[in-house]
Amino acid sequence: MQDWLLGVVTDLCAAFDAEFDRLWRGARRGMLYPDWLAPGDATLAAVKRHIWHHALGFCGCEMRRRCLSLAHNADFETIAYLALRARLVARNLEMGRCLLVARGGFPDAAALVAAARSHDEKDFA
């Protein structure tokens, strides 16, 4: 299941990337796209890095919020064995922290998936 879920992350990022490229190159019209925001490759790469950076930060916030706030994740809540739940929540909190404070260390989806696999092997409790 974990391999499938991490594959979905990779596929989703690739699909977003392809669609963003397509829209950037062909559907940019109107007052929301000033002339100085040229549709060149350098601008496209900078915008995509900016979006990726902020998406990772949002993901990290959401991972932590789902453990620490009132918006708990049912997947964690249904684990009856408290020691196991604590270890999994700790992994989630640490991965979320990593996404928040070290977003620059994840240049692409492959690095994100590798970090998720690495966090899965650690015991933070």
Tab-separated table of C-alpha atoms in Angstrom:
chain	number	residue	atom	x	y	z
A	1	MET	CA	0.000	0.000	0.000
A	2	GLN	CA	2.836	2.379	0.872
A	3	ASP	CA	4.512	1.785	-2.498
A	4	TRP	CA	1.234	2.524	-4.268
A	5	LEU	CA	0.649	5.725	-2.276
A	6	LEU	CA	4.169	6.996	-2.918
A	7	GLY	CA	3.698	6.134	-6.598
A	8	VAL	CA	0.542	8.263	-6.591
A	9	VAL	CA	2.590	11.183	-5.218
A	10	THR	CA	5.116	10.781	-8.038
A	11	ASP	CA	2.398	10.427	-10.695
A	12	LEU	CA	0.468	13.426	-9.354
A	13	CYS	CA	3.560	15.631	-9.420
A	14	ALA	CA	4.387	14.535	-12.974
A	15	ALA	CA	0.803	15.190	-14.149
A	16	PHE	CA	0.755	18.628	-12.509
A	17	ASP	CA	4.119	19.451	-14.072
A	18	ALA	CA	2.996	18.446	-17.564
A	19	GLU	CA	-0.325	20.296	-17.324
A	20	PHE	CA	1.319	23.412	-15.875
A	21	ASP	CA	3.836	23.413	-18.752
A	22	ARG	CA	1.039	23.022	-21.295
A	23	LEU	CA	-1.028	25.834	-19.810
A	24	TRP	CA	2.001	28.107	-19.339
A	25	ARG	CA	3.002	27.796	-22.976
A	26	GLY	CA	-0.451	27.954	-24.564
A	27	ALA	CA	-3.157	29.408	-22.355
A	28	ARG	CA	-1.624	32.571	-20.899
A	29	ARG	CA	-3.875	35.457	-21.874
A	30	GLY	CA	-5.475	38.501	-20.340
A	31	MET	CA	-4.649	41.066	-17.673
A	32	LEU	CA	-3.465	38.447	-15.177
A	33	TYR	CA	-0.365	37.829	-17.297
A	34	PRO	CA	1.680	41.035	-17.586
A	35	ASP	CA	4.220	41.372	-20.377
A	36	TRP	CA	7.159	41.240	-17.956
A	37	LEU	CA	6.129	37.715	-16.981
A	38	ALA	CA	7.487	36.309	-20.205
A	39	PRO	CA	6.563	32.720	-21.022
A	40	GLY	CA	10.217	31.693	-21.416
A	41	ASP	CA	11.789	28.574	-19.970
A	42	ALA	CA	13.723	30.444	-17.251
A	43	THR	CA	10.565	32.129	-15.977
A	44	LEU	CA	8.649	28.868	-16.138
A	45	ALA	CA	11.320	27.071	-14.090
A	46	ALA	CA	11.359	29.851	-11.478
A	47	VAL	CA	7.571	29.851	-11.129
A	48	LYS	CA	7.483	26.052	-10.822
A	49	ARG	CA	10.205	26.114	-8.136
A	50	HIS	CA	8.208	28.752	-6.249
A	51	ILE	CA	5.010	26.687	-6.414
A	52	TRP	CA	6.860	23.480	-5.404
A	53	HIS	CA	8.518	25.230	-2.456
A	54	HIS	CA	5.215	26.542	-1.121
A	55	ALA	CA	3.377	23.272	-1.769
A	56	LEU	CA	5.936	21.432	0.371
A	57	GLY	CA	5.500	23.963	3.165
A	58	PHE	CA	1.724	23.646	3.001
A	59	CYS	CA	2.057	19.850	3.068
A	60	GLY	CA	4.274	20.048	6.149
A	61	CYS	CA	1.783	22.335	7.919
A	62	GLU	CA	-1.094	20.041	7.054
A	63	MET	CA	0.742	16.932	8.259
A	64	ARG	CA	1.363	18.535	11.624
A	65	ARG	CA	-2.102	20.074	11.888
A	66	ARG	CA	-3.746	16.694	11.359
A	67	CYS	CA	-1.938	15.372	14.441
A	68	LEU	CA	-1.867	18.390	16.735
A	69	SER	CA	-5.142	20.235	16.192
A	70	LEU	CA	-8.801	19.315	16.414
A	71	ALA	CA	-8.728	18.143	12.773
A	72	HIS	CA	-7.262	14.741	13.598
A	73	ASN	CA	-6.625	12.107	10.960
A	74	ALA	CA	-8.902	9.072	11.291
A	75	ASP	CA	-6.091	6.812	10.102
A	76	PHE	CA	-4.121	7.588	13.255
A	77	GLU	CA	-7.134	7.684	15.556
A	78	THR	CA	-8.228	4.146	14.708
A	79	ILE	CA	-4.899	2.560	15.724
A	80	ALA	CA	-5.792	0.906	19.032
A	81	TYR	CA	-2.226	0.008	20.031
A	82	LEU	CA	-1.079	3.309	21.554
A	83	ALA	CA	2.668	2.622	21.348
A	84	LEU	CA	2.380	2.000	17.600
A	85	ARG	CA	0.179	5.066	17.129
A	86	ALA	CA	2.705	7.210	19.009
A	87	ARG	CA	5.568	6.024	16.786
A	88	LEU	CA	3.583	6.716	13.610
A	89	VAL	CA	2.439	10.140	14.790
A	90	ALA	CA	6.041	11.008	15.713
A	91	ARG	CA	7.188	10.039	12.204
A	92	ASN	CA	4.446	12.150	10.686
A	93	LEU	CA	5.280	15.150	12.862
A	94	GLU	CA	8.986	14.883	12.047
A	95	MET	CA	8.366	14.565	8.304
A	96	GLY	CA	6.054	17.585	8.473
A	97	ARG	CA	8.729	19.559	10.325
A	98	CYS	CA	11.285	18.551	7.733
A	99	LEU	CA	9.033	19.796	4.924
A	100	LEU	CA	8.548	23.090	6.720
A	101	VAL	CA	12.136	23.890	7.631
A	102	ALA	CA	14.095	22.144	4.873
A	103	ARG	CA	11.923	22.620	1.787
A	104	GLY	CA	14.976	23.448	-0.283
A	105	GLY	CA	16.269	19.924	0.255
A	106	PHE	CA	13.491	18.465	-1.903
A	107	PRO	CA	14.159	19.439	-5.516
A	108	ASP	CA	11.556	17.053	-6.933
A	109	ALA	CA	9.020	14.323	-6.192
A	110	ALA	CA	11.707	11.628	-6.168
A	111	ALA	CA	13.488	13.399	-3.291
A	112	LEU	CA	10.189	13.761	-1.444
A	113	VAL	CA	9.410	10.049	-1.828
A	114	ALA	CA	12.942	9.137	-0.722
A	115	ALA	CA	12.516	11.275	2.403
A	116	ALA	CA	9.169	9.621	3.157
A	117	ARG	CA	10.789	6.185	2.870
A	118	SER	CA	13.667	7.316	5.074
A	119	HIS	CA	11.296	8.655	7.743
A	120	ASP	CA	9.395	5.380	7.668
A	121	GLU	CA	12.546	3.545	8.749
A	122	LYS	CA	13.260	5.823	11.734
A	123	ASP	CA	11.935	5.605	15.257
A	124	PHE	CA	11.321	9.097	16.656
A	125	ALA	CA	9.416	8.035	19.766
